[in-house]
Short mmCIF file of C-alpha atoms in Angstrom, two decimals:
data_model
loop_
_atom_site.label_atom_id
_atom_site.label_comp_id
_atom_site.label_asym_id
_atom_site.label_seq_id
_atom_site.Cartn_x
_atom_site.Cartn_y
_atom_site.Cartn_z
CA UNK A 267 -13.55 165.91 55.10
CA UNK A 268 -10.81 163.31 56.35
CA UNK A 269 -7.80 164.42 57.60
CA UNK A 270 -4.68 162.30 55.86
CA UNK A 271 -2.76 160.82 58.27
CA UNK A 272 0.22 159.30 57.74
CA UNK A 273 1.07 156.61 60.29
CA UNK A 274 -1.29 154.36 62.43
CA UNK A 275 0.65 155.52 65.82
CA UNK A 276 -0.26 159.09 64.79
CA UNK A 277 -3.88 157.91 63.09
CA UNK A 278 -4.54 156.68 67.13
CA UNK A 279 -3.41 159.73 68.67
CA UNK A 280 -5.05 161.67 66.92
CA UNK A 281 -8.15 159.55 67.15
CA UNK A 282 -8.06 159.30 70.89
CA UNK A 283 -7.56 163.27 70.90
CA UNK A 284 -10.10 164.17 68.72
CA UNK A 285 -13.07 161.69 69.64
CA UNK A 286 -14.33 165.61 69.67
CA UNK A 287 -17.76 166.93 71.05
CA UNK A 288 -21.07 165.40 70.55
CA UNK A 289 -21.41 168.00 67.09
CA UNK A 290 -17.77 166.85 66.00
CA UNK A 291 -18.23 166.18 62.55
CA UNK A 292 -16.84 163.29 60.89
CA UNK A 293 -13.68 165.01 59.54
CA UNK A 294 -12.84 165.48 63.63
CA UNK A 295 -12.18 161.72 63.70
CA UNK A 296 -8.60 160.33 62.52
CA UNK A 297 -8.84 158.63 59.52
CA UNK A 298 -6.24 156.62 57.34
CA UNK A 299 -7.16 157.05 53.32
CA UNK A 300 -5.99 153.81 51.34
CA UNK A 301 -6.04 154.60 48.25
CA UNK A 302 -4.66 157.60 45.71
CA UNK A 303 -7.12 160.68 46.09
CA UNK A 304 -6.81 160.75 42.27
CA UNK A 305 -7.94 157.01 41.72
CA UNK A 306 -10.92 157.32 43.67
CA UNK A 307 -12.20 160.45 42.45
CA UNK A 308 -11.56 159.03 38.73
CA UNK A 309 -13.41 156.10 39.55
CA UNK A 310 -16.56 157.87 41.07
CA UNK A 311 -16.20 160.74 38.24
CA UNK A 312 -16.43 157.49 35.74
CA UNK A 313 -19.14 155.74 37.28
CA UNK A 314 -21.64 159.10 37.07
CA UNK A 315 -20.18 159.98 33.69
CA UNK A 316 -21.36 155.94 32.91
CA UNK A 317 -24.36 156.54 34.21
CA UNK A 318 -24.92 159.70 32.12
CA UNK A 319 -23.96 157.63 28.90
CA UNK A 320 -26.02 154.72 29.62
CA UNK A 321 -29.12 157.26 29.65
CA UNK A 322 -28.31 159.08 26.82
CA UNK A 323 -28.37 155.29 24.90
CA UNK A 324 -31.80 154.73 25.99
CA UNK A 325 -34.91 155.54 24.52
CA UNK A 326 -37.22 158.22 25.73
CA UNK A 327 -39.96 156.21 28.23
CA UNK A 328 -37.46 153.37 28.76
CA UNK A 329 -36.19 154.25 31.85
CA UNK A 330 -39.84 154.79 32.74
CA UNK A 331 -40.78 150.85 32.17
CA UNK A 332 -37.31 149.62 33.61
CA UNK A 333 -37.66 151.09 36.74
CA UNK A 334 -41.56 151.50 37.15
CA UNK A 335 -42.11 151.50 41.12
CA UNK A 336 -43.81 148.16 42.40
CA UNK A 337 -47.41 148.26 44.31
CA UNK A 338 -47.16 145.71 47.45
CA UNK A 339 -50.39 147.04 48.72
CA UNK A 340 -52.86 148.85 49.33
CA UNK A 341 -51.50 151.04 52.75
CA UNK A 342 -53.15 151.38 55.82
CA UNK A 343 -53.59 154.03 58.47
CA UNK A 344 -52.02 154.34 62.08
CA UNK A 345 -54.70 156.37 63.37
CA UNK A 346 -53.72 158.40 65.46
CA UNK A 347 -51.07 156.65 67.46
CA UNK A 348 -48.43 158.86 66.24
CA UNK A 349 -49.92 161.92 68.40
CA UNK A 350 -48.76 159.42 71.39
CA UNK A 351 -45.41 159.44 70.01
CA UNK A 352 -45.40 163.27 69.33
CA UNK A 353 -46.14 163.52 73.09
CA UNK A 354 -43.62 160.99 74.79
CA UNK A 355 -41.26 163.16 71.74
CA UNK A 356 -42.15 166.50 73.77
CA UNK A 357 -41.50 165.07 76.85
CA UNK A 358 -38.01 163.52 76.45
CA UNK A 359 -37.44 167.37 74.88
CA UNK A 360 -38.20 168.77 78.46
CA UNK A 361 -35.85 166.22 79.87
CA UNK A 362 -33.15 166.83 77.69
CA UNK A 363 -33.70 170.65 78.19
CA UNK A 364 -33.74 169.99 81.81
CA UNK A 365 -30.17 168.12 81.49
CA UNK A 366 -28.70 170.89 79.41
CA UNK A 367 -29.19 173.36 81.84
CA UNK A 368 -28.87 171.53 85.04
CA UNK A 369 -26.60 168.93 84.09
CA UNK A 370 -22.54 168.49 83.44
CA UNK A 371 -20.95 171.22 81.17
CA UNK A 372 -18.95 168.89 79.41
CA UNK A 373 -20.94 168.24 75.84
CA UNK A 374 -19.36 164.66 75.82
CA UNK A 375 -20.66 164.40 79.29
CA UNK A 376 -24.50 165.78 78.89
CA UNK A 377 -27.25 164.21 76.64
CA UNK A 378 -28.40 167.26 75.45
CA UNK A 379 -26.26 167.35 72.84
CA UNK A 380 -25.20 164.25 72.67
CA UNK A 381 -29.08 163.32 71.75
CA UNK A 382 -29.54 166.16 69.62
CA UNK A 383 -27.01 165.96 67.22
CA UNK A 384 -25.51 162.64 67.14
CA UNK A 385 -29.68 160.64 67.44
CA UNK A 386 -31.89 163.58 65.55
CA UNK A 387 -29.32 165.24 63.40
CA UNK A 388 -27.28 162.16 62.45
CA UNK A 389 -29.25 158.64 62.77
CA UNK A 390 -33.07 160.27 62.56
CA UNK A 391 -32.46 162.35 59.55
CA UNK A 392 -30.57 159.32 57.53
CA UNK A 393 -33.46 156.87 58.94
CA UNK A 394 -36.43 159.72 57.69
CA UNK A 395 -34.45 159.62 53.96
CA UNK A 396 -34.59 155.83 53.91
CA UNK A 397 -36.63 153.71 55.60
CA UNK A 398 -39.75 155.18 56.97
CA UNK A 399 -41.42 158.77 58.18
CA UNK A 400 -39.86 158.37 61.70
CA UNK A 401 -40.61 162.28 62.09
CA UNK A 402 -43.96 161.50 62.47
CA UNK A 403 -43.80 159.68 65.46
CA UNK A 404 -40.97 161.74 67.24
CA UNK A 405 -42.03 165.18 65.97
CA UNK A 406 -41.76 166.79 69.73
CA UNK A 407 -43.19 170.52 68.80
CA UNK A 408 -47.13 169.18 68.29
CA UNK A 409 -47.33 166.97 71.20
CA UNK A 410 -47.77 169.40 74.04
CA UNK A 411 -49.84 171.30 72.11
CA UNK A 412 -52.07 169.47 71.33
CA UNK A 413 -52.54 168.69 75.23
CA UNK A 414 -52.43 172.65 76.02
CA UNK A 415 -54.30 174.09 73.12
CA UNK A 416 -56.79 171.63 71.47
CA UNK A 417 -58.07 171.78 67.65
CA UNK A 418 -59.69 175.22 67.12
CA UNK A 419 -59.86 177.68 64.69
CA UNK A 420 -56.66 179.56 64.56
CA UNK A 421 -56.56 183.59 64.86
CA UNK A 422 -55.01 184.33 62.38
CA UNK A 423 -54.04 182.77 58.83
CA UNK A 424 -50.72 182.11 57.18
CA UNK A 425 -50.63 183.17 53.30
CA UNK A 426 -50.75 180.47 50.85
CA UNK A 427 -48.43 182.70 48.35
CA UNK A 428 -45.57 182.64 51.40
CA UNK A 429 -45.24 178.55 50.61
CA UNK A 430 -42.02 177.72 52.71
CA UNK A 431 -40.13 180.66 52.31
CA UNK A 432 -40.02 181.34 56.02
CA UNK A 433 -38.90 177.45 56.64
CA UNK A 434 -36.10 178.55 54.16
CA UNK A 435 -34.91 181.95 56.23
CA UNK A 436 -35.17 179.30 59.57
CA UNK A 437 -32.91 176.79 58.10
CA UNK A 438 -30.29 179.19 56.74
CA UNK A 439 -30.03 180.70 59.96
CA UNK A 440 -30.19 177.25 61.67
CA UNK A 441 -27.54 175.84 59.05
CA UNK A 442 -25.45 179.75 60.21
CA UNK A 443 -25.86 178.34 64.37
CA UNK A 444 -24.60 175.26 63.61
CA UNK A 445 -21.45 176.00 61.60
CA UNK A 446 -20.28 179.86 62.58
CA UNK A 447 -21.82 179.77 66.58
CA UNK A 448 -18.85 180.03 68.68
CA UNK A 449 -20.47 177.38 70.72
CA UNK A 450 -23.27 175.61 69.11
CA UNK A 451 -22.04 172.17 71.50
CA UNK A 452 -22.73 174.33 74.37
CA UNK A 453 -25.44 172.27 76.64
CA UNK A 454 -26.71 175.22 78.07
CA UNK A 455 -26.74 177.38 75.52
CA UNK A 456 -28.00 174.72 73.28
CA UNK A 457 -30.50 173.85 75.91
CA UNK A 458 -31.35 177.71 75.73
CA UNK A 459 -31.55 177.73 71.95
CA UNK A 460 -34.09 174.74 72.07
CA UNK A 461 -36.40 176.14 74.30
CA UNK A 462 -36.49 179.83 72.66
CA UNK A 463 -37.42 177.87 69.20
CA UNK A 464 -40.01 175.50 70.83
CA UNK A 465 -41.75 178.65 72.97
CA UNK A 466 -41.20 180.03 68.83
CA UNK A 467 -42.71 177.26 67.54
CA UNK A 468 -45.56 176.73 70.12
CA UNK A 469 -46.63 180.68 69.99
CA UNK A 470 -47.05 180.36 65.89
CA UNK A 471 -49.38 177.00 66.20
CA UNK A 472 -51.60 178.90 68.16
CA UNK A 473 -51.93 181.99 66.00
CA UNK A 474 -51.12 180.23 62.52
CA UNK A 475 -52.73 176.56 63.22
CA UNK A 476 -50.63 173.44 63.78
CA UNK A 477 -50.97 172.49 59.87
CA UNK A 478 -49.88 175.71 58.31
CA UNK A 479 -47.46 176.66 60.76
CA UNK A 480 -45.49 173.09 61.11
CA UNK A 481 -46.18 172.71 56.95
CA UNK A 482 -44.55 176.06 56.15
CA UNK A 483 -42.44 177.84 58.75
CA UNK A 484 -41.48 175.16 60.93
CA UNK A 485 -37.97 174.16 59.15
CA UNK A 486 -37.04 171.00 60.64
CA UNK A 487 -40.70 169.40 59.83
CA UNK A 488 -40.31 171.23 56.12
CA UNK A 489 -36.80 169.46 55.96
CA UNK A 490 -38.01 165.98 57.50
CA UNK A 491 -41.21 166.25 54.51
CA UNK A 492 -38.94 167.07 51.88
CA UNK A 493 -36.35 164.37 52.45
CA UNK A 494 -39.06 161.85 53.09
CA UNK A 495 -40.29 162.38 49.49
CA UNK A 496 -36.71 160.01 48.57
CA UNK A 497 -37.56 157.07 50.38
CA UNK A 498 -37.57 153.79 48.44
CA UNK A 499 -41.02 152.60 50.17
CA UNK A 500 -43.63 155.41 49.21
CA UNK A 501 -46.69 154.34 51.28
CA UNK A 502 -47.91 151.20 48.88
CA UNK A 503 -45.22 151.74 46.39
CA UNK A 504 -41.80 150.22 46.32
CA UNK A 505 -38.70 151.60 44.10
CA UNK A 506 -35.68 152.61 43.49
CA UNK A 507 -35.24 155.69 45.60
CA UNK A 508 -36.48 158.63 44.52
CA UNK A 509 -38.87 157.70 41.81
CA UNK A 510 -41.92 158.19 43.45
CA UNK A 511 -41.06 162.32 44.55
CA UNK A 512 -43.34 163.85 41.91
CA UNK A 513 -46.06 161.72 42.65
CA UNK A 514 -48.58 163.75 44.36
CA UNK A 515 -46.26 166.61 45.49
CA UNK A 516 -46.26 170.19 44.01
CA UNK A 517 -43.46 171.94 44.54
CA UNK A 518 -42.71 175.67 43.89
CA UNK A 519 -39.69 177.90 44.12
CA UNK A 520 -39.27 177.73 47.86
CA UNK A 521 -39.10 174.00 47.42
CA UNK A 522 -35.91 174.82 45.68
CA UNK A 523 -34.07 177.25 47.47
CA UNK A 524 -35.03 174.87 50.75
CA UNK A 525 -33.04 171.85 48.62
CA UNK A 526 -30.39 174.24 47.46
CA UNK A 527 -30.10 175.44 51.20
CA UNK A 528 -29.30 171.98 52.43
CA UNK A 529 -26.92 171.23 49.71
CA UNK A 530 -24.76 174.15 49.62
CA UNK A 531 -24.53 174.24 53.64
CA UNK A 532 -23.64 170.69 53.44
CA UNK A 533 -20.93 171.34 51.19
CA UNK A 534 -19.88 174.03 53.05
CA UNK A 535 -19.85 172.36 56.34
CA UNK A 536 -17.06 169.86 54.90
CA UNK A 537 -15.25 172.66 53.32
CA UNK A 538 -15.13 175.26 55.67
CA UNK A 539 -12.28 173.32 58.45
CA UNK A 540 -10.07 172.43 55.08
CA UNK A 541 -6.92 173.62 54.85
CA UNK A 542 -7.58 174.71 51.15
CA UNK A 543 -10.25 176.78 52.71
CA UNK A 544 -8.75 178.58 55.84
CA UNK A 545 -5.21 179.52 53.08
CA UNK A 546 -7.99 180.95 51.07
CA UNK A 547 -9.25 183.30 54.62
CA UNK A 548 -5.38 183.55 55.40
CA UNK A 549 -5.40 181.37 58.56
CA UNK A 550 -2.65 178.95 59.46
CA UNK A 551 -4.23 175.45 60.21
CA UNK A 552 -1.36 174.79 62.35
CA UNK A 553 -2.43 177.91 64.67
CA UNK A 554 -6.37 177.34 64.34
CA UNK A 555 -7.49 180.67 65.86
CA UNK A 556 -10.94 178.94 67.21
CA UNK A 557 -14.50 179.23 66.46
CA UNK A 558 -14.92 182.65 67.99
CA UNK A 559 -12.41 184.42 65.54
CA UNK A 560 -14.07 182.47 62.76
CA UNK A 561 -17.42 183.23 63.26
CA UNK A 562 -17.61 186.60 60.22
CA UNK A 563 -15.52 184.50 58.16
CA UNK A 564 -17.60 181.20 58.16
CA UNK A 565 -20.89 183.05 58.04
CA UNK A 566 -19.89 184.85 54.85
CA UNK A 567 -18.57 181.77 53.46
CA UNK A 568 -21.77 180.11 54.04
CA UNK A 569 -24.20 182.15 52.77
CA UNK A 570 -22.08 182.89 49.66
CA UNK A 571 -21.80 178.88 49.22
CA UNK A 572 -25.31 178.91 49.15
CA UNK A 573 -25.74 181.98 46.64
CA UNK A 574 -23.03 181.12 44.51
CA UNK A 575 -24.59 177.21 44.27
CA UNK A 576 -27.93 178.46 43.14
CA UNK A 577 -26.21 180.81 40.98
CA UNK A 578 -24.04 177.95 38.95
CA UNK A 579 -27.28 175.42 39.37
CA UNK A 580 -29.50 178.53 38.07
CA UNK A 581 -27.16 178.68 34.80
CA UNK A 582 -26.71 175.12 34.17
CA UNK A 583 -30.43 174.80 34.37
CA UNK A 584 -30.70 177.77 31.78
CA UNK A 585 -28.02 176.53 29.27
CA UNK A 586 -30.55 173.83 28.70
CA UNK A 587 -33.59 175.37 28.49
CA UNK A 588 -31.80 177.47 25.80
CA UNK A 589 -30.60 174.70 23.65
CA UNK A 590 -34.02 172.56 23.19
CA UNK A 591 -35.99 173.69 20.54
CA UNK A 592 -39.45 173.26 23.08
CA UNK A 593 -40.62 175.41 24.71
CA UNK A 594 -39.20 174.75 28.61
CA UNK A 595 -39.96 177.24 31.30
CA UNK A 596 -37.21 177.52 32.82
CA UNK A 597 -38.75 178.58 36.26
CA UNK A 598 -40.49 174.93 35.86
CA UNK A 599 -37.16 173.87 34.94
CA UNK A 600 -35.45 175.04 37.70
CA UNK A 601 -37.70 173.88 40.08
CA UNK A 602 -37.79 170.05 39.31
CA UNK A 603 -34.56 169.85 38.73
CA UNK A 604 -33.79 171.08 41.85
CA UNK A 605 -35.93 168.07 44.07
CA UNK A 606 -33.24 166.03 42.00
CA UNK A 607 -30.40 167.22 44.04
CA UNK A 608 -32.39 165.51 46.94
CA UNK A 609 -30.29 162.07 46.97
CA UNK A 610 -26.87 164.47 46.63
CA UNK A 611 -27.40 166.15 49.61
CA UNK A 612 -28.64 163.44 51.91
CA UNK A 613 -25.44 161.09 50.44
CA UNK A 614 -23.39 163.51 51.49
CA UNK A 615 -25.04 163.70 55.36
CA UNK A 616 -24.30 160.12 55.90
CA UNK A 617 -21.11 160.27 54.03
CA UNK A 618 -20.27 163.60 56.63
CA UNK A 619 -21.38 162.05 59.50
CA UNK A 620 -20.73 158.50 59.22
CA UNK A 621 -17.50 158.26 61.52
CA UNK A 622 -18.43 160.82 63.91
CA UNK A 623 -21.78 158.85 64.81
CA UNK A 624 -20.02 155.37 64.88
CA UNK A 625 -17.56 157.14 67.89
CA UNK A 626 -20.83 159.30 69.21
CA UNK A 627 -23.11 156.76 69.75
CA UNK A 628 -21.00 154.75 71.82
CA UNK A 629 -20.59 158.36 74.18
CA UNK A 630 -24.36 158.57 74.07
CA UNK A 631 -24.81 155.03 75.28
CA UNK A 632 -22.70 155.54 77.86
CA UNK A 633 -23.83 158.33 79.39
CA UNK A 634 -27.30 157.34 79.09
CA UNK A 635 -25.95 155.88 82.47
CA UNK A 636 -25.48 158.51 84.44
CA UNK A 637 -27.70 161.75 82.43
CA UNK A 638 -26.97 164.40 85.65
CA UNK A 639 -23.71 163.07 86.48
CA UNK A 640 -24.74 162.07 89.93
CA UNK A 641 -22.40 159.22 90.18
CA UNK A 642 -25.29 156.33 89.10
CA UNK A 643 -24.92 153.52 86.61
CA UNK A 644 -28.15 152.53 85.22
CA UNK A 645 -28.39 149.73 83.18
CA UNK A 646 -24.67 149.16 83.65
CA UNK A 647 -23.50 150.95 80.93
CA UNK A 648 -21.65 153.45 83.15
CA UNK A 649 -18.73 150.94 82.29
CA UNK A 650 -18.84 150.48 78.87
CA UNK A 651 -15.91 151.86 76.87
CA UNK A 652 -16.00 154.08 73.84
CA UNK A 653 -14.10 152.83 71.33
CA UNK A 654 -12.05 154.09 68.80
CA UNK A 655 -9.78 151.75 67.64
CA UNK A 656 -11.72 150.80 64.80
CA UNK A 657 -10.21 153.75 63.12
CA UNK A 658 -6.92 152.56 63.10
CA UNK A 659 -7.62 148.84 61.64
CA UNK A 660 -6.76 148.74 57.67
CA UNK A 661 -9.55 146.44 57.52
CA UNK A 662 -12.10 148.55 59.02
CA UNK A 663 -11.07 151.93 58.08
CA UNK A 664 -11.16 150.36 54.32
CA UNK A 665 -14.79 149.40 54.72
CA UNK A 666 -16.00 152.87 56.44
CA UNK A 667 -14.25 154.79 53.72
CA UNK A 668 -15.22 152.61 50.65
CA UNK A 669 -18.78 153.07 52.74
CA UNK A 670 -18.37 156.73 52.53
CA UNK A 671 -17.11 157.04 49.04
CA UNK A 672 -19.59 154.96 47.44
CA UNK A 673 -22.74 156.30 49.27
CA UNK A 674 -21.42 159.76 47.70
CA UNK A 675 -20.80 158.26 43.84
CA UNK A 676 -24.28 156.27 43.92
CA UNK A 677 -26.17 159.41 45.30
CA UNK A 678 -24.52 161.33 42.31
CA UNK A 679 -26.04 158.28 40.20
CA UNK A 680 -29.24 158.13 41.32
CA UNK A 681 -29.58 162.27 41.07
CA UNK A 682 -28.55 161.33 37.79
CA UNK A 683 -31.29 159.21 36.59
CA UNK A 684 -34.06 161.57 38.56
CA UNK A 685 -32.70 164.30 36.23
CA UNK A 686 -32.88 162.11 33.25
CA UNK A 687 -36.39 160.90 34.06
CA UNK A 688 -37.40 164.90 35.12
CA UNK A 689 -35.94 166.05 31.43
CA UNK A 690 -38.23 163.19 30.06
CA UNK A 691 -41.56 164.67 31.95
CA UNK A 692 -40.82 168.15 30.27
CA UNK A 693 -40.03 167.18 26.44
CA UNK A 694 -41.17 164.63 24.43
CA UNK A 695 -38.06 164.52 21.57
CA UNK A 696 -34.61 162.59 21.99
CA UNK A 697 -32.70 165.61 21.27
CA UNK A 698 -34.07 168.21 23.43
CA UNK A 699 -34.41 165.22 26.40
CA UNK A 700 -30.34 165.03 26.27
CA UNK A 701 -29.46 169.08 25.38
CA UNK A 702 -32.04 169.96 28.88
CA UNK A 703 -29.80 167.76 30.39
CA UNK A 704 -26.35 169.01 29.19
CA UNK A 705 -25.71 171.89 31.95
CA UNK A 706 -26.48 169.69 34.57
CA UNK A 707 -24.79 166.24 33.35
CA UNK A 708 -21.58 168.64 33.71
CA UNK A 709 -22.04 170.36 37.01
CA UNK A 710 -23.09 166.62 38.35
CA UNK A 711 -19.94 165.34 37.20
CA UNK A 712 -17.73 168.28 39.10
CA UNK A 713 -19.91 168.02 42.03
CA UNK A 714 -19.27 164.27 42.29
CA UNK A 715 -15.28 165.22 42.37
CA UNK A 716 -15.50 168.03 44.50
CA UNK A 717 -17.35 165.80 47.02
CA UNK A 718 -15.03 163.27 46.94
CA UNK A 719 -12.59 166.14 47.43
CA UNK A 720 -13.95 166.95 50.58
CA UNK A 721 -13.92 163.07 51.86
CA UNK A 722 -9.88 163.53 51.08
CA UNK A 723 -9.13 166.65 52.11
CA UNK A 724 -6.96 167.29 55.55
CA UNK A 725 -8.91 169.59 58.39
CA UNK A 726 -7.04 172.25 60.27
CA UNK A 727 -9.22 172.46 63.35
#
């Protein structure tokens, strides 16, 4: 995802060039790798491969008593405080709405983007992963309605059977906006895009029910559940991450395709600017056509990614089920294993994002100051500088991209040991806990290089 760059006078250049709009991903920032693109991808290939061979040493139900989740207590309820903060949520939404189609054209200029991707999309989603179920308090598509349309019985009814397969066709073609739109940064049109989904989302609470309809079409509060399931504190439980995401959650088969969804288009959306990938398309990185002539291209290459990564996941998954002598579904298979790509994919959205939010935030702070570009300086922070520099210091640069690299390797590790302990919950012998495992010991090994590829690997656009 990092561009190599050579020099520090040309690492600050570039830097001060490419500070980028508000959805610049991290790869837009200039970045200086220290060390040998083969070293570090050894070293994190070695560490998961460790991993790998320190499970196969242990014995089955070991792992179970090492790292047994502790109770601190017995939980208690907010009440019903969080509606508050679903409606303050709702109306910041109609603000920032407001903004994107009255305010300043300039993405680095209006907080409707700035907010949306750089607060929600960056800093929300990593905080919903890790520390607590922020969604529930910011959720902005339940607050108004609950104001406008109180609890009734809904019209209509969604089908159980559909589970989240319509959150799944909404995030694909959320996940196709943000990465093949010619202008997904647009305020206006991003503005536009927000209200069309929210008048979406409002129209299908009334018919469908708030429950059903957030629960199993509504993608971004399917995505913000899912995700939550990782966190290290569990309501009363405390763990190491992920051990607690079978506990009292069924999943199904559009649990999986959701996960694989996210992973793939995360993938994707660090491959899709490399120069590897637009020599593959036949475009010269040097004479980046812009998003506009790239739109077929990336959308194909997206939705294949995400075929062609259920498709290798689906066969690793199989090779296992085929070895052990039990009898393994491999539907049920499939579908465990799948929640275990969890800590991949949100490892990699930190790892994606991390440099673009550290030079974002500083452009949301500041403009905070002035949100309709009327000349004003509230707070004073009209005068505060964004900053850059950062990403030309050895020192610093070494501890964002040793930050980067080893939030990647230990989200590999931990998917790791959540497939280990998953193989464990579906056969009861040694053998067949290690050959379930074989397929996707492998593929998690090559994904853990080819995401350290994409940390490396120099962006033409």
């Amino acid at each position: 995802m990092k561009p190599i760059v050579k020099s520090f006078p040309a690492a600050f250049v570039f830097a001060t060039l490419a500070a980028g709009p508000a959805f610049a991903h991290a790869a837009d920032q200039g970045f200086l790798l220290l060390l040998p693109t083969t070293a570090y991808i050894a070293g994190g290939t070695v560490t998961v491969a460790a991993t790998i061979l320190l499970l196969v040493c242990l014995r089955p139900g070991q792992i179970e008593t090492i790292l047994r989740p502790v109770t601190l207590s017995s939980g208690h309820s907010d009440g019903h405080w969080h509606h508050w903060g679903q409606i303050v949520a709702s109306l910041c939404l109609v603000l920032l709405i407001l903004i994107g189609l009255r305010g300043p054209t300039d993405p680095q200029a209006n907080l409707m983007p700035l907010v949306l991707w750089t607060i929600w999309w960056m800093l929300l989603f990593m905080v919903q992963a890790l520390i607590f179920n922020v969604w529930k308090w910011v959720n902005p598509w339940p607050g108004l309605h609950r104001l406008m349309v109180p609890d009734h019985n809904a019209p209509l009814k969604l089908p159980k059977r559909l589970s989240i397969w319509p959150a799944v066709i909404l995030m694909a073609a959320f996940q196709g906006f943000v990465l093949a739109d010619a202008a997904p940064n647009d305020p206006g049109r991003l503005a536009s895009f927000a209200l069309g989904y929210w008048g979406f989302t409002l129209l299908g609470m009334t018919l469908f029910g708030r429950s059903s309809w957030l629960g199993q079409v509504e993608c971004f509060s399917v995505l913000f559940a899912l995700i939550g399931t990782i966190r290290v504190a569990c309501g009363s439980a405390f763990g190491l991450p992920g051990w607690q995401v079978f506990d009292g959650n069924r999943f199904n088969l559009s649990h999986a395709a959701f996960v694989l969804v996210i992973l793939a288009s995360g993938s994707f959306d660090g491959l899709y600017e490399t120069f590897w990938w637009l020599a593959q398309i036949g475009v010269n990185p040097l004479e980046y056509p812009g998003r506009t002539a790239m739109i077929w291209p990336t959308t194909l290459g997206l939705y294949s990614s995400m075929l062609l990564l259920t498709c290798i996941f689906a066969f690793a998954v199989f090779l296992g089920t085929v070895l052990v002598r039990e009898a393994v579904s491999f539907k049920t298979a499939f579908i465990h294993f799948s929640i275990t790509l969890l800590p991949i994919a949100i490892g990699y959205h930190f790892a994606h994002y991390l440099v673009s939010f550290l030079v974002q935030i500083q452009v949301v702070i500041a403009t905070l100051s002035d949100p309709f570009a009327l000349g004003w300086n509230l707070f004073g922070l009209g005068s505060r500088p964004v900053r850059v520099g950062f990403l030309t210091v050895p020192a610093t640069v070494k501890i964002v991209w040793l930050t980067q690299a080893g939030v990647v390797v230990l989200s590999h590790v931990l998917a790791v040991i959540m497939c280990h302990r998953t193989a464990e919950a579906l056969c009861t012998s040694r053998r067949d806990i290690l050959l379930l495992q074989l397929g996707l010991s492998i593929l998690m090994i090559f994904y853990t290089i080819f995401g350290l590829w994409l940390l490396a690997s120099p962006r033409g656009a």
